[in-house]
Tab-separated table of C-alpha atoms (C1' of nucleotides) in Angstrom:
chain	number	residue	atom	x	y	z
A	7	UNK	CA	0.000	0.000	0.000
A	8	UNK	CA	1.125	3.518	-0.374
A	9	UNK	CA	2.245	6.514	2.283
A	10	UNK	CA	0.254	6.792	5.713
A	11	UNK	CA	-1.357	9.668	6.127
A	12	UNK	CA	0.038	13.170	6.694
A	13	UNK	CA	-1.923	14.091	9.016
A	14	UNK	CA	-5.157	13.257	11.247
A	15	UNK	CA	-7.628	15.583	9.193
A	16	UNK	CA	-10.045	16.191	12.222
A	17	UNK	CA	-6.899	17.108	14.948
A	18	UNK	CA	-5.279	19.919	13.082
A	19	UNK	CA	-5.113	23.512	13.504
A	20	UNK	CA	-6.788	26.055	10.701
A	21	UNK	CA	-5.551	29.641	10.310
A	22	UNK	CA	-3.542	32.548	10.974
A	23	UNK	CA	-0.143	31.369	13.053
A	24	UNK	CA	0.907	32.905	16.277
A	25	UNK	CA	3.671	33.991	17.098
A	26	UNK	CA	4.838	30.304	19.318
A	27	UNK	CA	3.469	28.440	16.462
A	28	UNK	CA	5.967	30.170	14.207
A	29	UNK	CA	9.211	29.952	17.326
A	30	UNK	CA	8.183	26.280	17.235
A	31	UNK	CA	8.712	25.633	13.587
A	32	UNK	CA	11.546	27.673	12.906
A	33	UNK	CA	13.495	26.214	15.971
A	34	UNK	CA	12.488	22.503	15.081
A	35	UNK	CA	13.802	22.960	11.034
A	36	UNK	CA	16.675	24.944	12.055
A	37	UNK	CA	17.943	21.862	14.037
A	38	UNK	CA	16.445	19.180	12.283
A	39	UNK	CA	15.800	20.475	8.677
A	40	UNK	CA	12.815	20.159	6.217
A	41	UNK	CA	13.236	16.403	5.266
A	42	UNK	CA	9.818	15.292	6.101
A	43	UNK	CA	6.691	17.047	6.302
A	44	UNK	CA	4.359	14.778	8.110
A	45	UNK	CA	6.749	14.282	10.509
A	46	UNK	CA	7.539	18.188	11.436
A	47	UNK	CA	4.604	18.789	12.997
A	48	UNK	CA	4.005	16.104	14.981
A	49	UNK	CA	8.083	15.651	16.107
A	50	UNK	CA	7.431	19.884	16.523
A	51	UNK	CA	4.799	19.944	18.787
A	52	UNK	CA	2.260	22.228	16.363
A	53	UNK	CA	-1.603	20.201	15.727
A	54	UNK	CA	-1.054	21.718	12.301
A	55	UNK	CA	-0.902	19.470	9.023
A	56	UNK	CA	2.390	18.945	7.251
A	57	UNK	CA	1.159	20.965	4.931
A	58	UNK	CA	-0.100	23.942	6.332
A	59	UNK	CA	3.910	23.880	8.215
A	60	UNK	CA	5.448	23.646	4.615
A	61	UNK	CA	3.476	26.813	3.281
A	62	UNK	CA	4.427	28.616	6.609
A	63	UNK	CA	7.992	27.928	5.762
A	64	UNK	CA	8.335	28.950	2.404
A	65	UNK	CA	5.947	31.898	2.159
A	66	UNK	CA	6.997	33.585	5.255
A	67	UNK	CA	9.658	31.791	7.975
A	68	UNK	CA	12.098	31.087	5.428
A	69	UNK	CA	15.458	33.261	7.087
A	70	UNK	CA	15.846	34.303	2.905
A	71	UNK	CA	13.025	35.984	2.398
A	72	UNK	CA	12.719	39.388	1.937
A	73	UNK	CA	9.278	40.892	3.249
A	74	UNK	CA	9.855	44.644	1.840
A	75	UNK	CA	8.094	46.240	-0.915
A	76	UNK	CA	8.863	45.121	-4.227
A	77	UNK	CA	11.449	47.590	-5.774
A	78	UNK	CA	11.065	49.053	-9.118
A	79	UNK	CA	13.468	46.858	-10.984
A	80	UNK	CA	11.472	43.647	-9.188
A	81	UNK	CA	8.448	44.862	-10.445
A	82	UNK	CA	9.946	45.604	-14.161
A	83	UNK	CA	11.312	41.462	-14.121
A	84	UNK	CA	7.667	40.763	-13.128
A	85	UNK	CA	6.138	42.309	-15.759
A	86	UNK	CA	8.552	41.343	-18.350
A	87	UNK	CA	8.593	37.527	-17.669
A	88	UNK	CA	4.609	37.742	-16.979
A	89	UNK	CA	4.948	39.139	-20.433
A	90	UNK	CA	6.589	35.567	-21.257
A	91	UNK	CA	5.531	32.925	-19.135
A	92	UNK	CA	2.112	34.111	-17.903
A	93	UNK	CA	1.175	33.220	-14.297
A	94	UNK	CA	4.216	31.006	-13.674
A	95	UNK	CA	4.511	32.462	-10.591
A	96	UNK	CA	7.067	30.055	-9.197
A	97	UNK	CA	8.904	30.477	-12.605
A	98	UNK	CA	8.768	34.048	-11.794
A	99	UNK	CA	9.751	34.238	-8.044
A	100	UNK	CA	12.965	31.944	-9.331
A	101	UNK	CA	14.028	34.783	-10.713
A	102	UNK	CA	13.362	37.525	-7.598
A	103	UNK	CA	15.732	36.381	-4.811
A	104	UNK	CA	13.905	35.961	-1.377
A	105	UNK	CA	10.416	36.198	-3.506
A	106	UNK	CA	8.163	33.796	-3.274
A	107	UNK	CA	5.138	32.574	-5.667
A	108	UNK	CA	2.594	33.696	-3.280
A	109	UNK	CA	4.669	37.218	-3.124
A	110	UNK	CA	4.996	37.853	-6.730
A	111	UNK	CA	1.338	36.741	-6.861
A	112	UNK	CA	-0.484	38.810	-4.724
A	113	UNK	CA	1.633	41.681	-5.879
A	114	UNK	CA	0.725	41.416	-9.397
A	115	UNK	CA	-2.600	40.731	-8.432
A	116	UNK	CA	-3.347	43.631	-6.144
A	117	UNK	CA	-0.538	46.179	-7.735
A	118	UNK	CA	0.616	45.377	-11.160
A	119	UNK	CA	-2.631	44.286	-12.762
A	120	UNK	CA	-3.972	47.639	-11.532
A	121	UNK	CA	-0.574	49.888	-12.541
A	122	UNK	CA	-1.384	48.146	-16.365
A	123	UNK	CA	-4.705	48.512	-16.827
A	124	UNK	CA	-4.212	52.081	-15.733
A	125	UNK	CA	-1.617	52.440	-18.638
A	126	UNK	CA	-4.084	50.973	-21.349
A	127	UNK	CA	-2.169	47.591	-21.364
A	128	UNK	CA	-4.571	44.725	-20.794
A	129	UNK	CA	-2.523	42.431	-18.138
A	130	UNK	CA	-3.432	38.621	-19.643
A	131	UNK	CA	-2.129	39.307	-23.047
A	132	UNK	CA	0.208	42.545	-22.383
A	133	UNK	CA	-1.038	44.279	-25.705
A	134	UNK	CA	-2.777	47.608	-25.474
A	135	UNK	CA	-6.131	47.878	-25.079
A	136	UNK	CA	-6.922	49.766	-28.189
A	137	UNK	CA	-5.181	47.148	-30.096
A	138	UNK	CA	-7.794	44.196	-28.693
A	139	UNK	CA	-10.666	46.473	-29.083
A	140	UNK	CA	-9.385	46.593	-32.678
A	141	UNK	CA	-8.937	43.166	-33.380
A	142	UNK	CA	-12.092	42.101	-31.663
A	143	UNK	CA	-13.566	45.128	-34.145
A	144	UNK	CA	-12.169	43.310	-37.377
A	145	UNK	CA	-13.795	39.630	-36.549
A	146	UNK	CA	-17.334	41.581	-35.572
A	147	UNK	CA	-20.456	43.094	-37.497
A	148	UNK	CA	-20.791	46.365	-37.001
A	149	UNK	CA	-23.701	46.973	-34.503
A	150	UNK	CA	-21.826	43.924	-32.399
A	151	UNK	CA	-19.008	46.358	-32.350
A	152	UNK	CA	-20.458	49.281	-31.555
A	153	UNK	CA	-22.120	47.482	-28.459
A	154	UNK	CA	-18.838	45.843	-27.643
A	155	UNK	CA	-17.657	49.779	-27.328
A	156	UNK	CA	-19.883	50.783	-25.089
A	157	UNK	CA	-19.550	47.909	-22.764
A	158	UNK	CA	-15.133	48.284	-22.883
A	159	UNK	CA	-15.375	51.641	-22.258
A	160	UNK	CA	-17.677	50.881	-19.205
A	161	UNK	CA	-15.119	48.394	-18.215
A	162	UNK	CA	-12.280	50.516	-18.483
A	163	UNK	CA	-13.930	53.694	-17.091
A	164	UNK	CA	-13.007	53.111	-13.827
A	165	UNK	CA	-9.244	53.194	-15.156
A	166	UNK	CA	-9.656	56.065	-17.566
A	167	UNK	CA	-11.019	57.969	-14.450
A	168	UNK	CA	-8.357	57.490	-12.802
A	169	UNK	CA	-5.940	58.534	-15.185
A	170	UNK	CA	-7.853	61.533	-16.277
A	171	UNK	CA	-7.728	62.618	-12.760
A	172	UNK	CA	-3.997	62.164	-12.403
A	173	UNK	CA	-2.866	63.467	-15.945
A	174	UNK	CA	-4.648	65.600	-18.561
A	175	UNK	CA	-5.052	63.835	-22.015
A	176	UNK	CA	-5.263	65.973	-25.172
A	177	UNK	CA	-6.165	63.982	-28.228
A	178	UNK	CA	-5.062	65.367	-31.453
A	179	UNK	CA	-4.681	63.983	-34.430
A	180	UNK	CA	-1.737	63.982	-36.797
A	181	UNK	CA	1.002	61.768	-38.564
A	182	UNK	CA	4.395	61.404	-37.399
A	183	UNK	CA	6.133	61.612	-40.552
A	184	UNK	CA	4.238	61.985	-43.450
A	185	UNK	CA	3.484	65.851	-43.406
A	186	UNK	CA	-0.228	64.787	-43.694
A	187	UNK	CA	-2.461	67.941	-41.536
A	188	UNK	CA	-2.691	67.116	-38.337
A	189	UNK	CA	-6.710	67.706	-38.325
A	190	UNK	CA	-6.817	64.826	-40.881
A	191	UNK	CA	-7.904	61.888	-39.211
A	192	UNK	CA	-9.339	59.742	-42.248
A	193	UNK	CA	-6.578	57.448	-41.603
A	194	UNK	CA	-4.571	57.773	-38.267
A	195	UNK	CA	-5.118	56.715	-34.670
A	196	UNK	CA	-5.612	59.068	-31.974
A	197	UNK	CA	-2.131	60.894	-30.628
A	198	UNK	CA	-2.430	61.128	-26.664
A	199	UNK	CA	-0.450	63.522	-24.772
A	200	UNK	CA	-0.269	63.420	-21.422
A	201	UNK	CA	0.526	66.528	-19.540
A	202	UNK	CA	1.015	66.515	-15.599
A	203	UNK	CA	-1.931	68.609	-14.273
A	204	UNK	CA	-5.690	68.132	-13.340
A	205	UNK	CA	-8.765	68.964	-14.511
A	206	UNK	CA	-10.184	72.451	-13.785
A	207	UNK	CA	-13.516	71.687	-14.310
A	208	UNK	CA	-16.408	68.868	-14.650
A	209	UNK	CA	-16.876	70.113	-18.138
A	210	UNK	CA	-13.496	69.779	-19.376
A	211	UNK	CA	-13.289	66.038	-18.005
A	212	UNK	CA	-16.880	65.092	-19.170
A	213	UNK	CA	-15.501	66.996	-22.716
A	214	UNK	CA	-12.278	64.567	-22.932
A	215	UNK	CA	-14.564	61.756	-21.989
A	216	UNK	CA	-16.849	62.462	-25.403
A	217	UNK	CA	-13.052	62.721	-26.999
A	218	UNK	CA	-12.058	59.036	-25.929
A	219	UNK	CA	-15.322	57.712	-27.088
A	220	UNK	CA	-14.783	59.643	-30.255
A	221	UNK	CA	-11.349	57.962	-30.912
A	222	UNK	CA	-12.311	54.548	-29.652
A	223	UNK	CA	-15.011	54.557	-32.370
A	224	UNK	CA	-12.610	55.523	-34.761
A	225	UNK	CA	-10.408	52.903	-33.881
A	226	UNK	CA	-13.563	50.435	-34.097
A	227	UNK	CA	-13.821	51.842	-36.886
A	228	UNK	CA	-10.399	50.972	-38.995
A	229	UNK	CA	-11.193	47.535	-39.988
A	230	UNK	CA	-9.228	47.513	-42.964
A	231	UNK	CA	-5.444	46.668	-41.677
A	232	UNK	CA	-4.136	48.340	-44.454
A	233	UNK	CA	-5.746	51.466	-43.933
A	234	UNK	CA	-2.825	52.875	-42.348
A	235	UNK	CA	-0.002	52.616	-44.580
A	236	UNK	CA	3.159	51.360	-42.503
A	237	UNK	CA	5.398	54.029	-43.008
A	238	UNK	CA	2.870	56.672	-41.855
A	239	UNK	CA	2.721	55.552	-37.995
A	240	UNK	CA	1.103	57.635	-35.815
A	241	UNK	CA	3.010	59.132	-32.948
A	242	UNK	CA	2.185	58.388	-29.107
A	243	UNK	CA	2.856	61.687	-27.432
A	244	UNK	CA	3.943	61.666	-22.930
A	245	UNK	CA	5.897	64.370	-22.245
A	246	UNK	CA	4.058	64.142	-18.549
A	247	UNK	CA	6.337	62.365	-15.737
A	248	UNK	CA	5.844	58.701	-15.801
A	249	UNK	CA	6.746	55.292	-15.526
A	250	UNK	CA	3.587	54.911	-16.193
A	251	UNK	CA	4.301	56.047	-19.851
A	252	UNK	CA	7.570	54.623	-19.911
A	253	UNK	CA	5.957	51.166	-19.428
A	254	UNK	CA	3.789	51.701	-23.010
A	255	UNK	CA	7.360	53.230	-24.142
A	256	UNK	CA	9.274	50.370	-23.266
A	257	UNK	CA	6.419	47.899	-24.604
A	258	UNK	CA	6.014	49.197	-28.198
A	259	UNK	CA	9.790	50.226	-28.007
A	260	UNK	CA	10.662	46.982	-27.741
A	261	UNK	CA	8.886	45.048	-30.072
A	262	UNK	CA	6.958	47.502	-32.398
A	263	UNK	CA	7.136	44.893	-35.322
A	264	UNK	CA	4.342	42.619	-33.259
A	265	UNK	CA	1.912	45.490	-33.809
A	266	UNK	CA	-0.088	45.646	-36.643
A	267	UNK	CA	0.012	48.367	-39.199
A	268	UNK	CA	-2.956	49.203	-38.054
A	269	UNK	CA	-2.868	50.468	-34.890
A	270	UNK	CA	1.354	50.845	-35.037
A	271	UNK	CA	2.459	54.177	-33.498
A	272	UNK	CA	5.604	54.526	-32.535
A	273	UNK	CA	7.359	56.943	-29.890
A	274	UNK	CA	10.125	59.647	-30.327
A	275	UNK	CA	13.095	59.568	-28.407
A	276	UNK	CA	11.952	62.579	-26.522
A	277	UNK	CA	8.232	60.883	-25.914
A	278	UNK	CA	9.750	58.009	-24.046
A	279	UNK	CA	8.451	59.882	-20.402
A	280	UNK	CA	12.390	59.296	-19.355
A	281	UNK	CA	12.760	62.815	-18.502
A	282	UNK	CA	11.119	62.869	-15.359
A	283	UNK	CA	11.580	61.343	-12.133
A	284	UNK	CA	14.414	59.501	-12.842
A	285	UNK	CA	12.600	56.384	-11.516
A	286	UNK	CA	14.159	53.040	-12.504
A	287	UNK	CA	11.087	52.187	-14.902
A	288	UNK	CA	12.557	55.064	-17.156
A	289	UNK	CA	15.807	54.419	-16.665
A	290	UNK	CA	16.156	51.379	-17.817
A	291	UNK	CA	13.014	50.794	-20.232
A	292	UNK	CA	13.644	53.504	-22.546
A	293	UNK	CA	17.156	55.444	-23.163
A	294	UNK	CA	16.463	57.748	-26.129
A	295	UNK	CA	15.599	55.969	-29.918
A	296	UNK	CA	16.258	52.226	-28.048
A	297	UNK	CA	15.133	50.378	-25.008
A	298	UNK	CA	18.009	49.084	-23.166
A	299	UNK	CA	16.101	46.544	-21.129
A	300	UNK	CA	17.521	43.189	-19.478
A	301	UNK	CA	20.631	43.431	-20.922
A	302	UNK	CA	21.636	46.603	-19.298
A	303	UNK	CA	19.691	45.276	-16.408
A	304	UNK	CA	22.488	42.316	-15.899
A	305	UNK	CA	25.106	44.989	-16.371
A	306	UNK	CA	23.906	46.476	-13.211
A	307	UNK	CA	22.434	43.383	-11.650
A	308	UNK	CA	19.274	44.464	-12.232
A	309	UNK	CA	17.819	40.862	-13.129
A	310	UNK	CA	18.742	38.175	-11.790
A	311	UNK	CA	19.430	35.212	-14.652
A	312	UNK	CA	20.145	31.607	-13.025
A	313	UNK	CA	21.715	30.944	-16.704
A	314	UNK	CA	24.161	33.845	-15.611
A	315	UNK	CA	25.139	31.969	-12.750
A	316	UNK	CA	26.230	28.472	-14.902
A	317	UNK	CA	26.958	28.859	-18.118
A	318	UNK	CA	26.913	25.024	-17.842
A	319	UNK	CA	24.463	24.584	-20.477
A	320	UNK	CA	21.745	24.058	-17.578
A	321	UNK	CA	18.403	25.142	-18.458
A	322	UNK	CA	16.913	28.021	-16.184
A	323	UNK	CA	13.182	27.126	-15.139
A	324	UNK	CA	12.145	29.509	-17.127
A	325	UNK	CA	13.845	28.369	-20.351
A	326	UNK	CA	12.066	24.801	-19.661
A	327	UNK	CA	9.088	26.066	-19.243
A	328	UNK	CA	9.306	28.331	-22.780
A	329	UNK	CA	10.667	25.332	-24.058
A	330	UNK	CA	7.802	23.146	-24.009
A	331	UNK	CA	6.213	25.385	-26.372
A	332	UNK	CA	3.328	25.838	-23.946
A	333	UNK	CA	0.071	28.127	-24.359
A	334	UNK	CA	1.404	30.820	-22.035
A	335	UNK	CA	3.645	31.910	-24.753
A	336	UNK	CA	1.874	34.217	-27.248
A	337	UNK	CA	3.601	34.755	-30.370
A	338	UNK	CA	1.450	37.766	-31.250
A	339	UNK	CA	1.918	39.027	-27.169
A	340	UNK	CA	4.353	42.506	-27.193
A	341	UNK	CA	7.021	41.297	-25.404
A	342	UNK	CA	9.527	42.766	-23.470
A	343	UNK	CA	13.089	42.735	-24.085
A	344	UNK	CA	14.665	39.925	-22.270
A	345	UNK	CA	17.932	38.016	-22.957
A	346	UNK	CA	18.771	36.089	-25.570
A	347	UNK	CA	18.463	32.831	-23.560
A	348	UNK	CA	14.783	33.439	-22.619
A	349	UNK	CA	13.679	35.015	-26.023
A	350	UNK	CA	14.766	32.355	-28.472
A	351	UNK	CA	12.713	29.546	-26.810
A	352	UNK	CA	11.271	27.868	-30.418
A	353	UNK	CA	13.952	25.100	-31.657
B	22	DA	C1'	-18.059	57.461	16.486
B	23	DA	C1'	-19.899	53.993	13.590
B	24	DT	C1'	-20.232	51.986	9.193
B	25	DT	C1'	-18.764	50.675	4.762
B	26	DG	C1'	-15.853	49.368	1.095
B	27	DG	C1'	-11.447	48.562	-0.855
B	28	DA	C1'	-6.611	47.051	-0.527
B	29	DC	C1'	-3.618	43.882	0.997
B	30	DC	C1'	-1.826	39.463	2.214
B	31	DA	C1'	-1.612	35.016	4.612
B	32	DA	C1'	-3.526	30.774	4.304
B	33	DC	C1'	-6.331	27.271	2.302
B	34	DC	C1'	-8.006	24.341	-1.562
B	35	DG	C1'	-7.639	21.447	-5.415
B	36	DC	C1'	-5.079	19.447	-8.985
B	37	DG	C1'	-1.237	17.282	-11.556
B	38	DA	C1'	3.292	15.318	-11.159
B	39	DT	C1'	6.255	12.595	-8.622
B	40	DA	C1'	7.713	9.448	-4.993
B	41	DT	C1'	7.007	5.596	-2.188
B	42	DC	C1'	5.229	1.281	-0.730
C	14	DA	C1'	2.133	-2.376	-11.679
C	15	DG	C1'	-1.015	-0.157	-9.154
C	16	DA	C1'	-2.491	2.407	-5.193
C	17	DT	C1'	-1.759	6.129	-2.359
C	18	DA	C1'	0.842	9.874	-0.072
C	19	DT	C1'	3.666	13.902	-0.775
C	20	DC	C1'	5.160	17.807	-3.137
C	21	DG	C1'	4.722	21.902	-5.754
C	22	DC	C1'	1.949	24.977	-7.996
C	23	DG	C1'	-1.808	28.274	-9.226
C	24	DG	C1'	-6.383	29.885	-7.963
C	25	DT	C1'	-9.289	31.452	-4.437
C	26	DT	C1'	-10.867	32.821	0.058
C	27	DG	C1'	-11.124	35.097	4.354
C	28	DG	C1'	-9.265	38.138	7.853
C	29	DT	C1'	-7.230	42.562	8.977
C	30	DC	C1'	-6.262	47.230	8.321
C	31	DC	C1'	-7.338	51.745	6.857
C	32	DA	C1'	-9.458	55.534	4.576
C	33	DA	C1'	-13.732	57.557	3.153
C	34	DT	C1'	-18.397	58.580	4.222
DNA sequence: AATTGGACCAACCGCGATATC
DNA sequence: AGATATCGCGGTTGGTCCAAT
């Protein structure tokens, strides 16, 4: 027959852990180690299950763990290998020393996914918003889209809201390059600029409202992909502070290609938001024409890379994981600009 | 001062993979 | 070889704190 038991089900302890509970475990593992589960409790004194004792350890009594707030550069690795390997969150917290799963999950869950949505980025597939609503536009009838409008723009209101009240948005229209008048917008996607400051009145944010419903429709309504010839991108304006921006900057920045011609817009060197505060988003997403990324990232020890630490040929957890070709990995996701040894996963 | 709602986070639950008998 | 426990992981829940009303 198999194992016994790990535990009598109806003698254990359920929730939070005190304070003895935790001096308990950590003194028992720190003398006898973490060999067997369904023995630490018991041999420990605690009328908790093996596994409840196991979670305890690794998400919080672990001596390695850090239990600070997540720095900008952890959050940036986050969001670039969530870009890559979806919720992986173990694949993820390999990569954040003293992180665990449950960390880097909770933070994305309660920060990040917020911090993207805000941005315009839609956190499952990491594209911008605009861009699904434009896809989704191309595969629907017209009435279906224009009810599918109404309903994303009530789902995103609560985000737009809170940009609008953070940063004023001008929309004008114009192309980047081609000389075309800026009022003509037969053919071009809305430019954005975001300029730090607030609203003055009710009127002026109910009036920008109307103007984002405006250029949403006209995005719904470019369902010819070729409508926008590729050398005429449109320009994506920030000149407000922002790692907010920088985070669209270093998205398109990085992989503008993956964008179709559609809805491509690219970003000046001076529109990368890199200006500002100086905060490590800008820093190292978006340096001018280029994104510097990862790679300047290990420079400064930014990211940590297990295949940095043995060059042995050893696959890092994350390479396996990209390697088994699984459905996390998006070919048509923006992705962010990682090393070599985590973007070239296809053999 | 009391209530409410949201943010945060620790812990639990369930499942698949692996190990053990 | 098959049955069953353990491990590891991701999703979800529930408790606590705090700010807004």
């Amino acid at each position: 027959m198999g194992r016994i038991p790990c535990c009598e089900k109806d003698n254990v302890k359920k929730g939070q852990w005190t304070p003895e509970e935790d001096n308990k475990l950590s003194s028992y593992i720190a003398q006898h180690g973490t060999r067997n589960w369904r023995l630490i409790p018991k041999n420990a004194g605690l009328q908790r299950c093996g596994k409840s004792c196991r979670l305890r350890w690794t998400n919080y009594l672990r001596p390695d763990l850090k239990h600070g707030e997540f720095s900008d550069s952890e959050e940036q690795t986050i969001v670039k290998l969530h870009s890559v390997v979806g919720n992986r969150w173990s694949l993820i917290a390999a990569q954040l020393p003293g992180r665990t799963d449950n960390d880097v999950k909770n933070h994305w869950n309660t920060k990040l996914k917020k911090k993207l949505s805000g941005m315009g980025i839609d956190p499952v597939t990491h594209k911008p918003i605009s861009h699904l609503m434009a896809e989704i536009a191309t595969t629907l009838a017209p009435p279906q889209v224009a009810h599918l409008t109404e309903a994303a723009l009530g789902c995103f209101k609560d985000e737009m809201l809170h940009l609008l009240t953070k940063k004023r948005i001008n929309f004008q229209f114009e192309h980047s390059s081609s000389g075309t008048p800026a009022h003509d917008v037969s053919n071009c996607l809305p430019l954005i600029t975001t300029t730090a400051g607030i609203y003055k009145s009710n009127n002026e944010e109910e009036d920008t409202i109307q103007k984002i419903k405006l250029s949403v429709s006209r995005a719904m309504a470019m369902q010819e992909p070729n409508s926008l010839p590729s050398n005429k991108p449109c320009t994506m304006v920030s000149n407000g502070e922002a790692s907010e921006t920088s985070y669209a900057a270093a998205y398109n920045n990085t992989h503008p290609f993956i964008v179709p011609a559609a809805l491509r817009y690219h970003l000046s060197p001076s529109s990368c938001g890199n200006d500002g505060d100086g905060s490590p988003w800008n820093r190292s997403m978006c340096t001018g024409s280029t994104c510097i990324g990862v790679d300047d990232q290990h420079q400064q020890g930014g990211l940590p890379c297990k295949g940095e630490d043995n060059n042995d040929g050893e696959e890092t957890g994350v390479e396996k994981a990209i390697q088994k070709g699984t459905d996390a990995i998006n070919a048509d996701c923006i992705l962010w600009d990682l090393p070599e040894d985590l973007m070239n996963p296809v053999v």
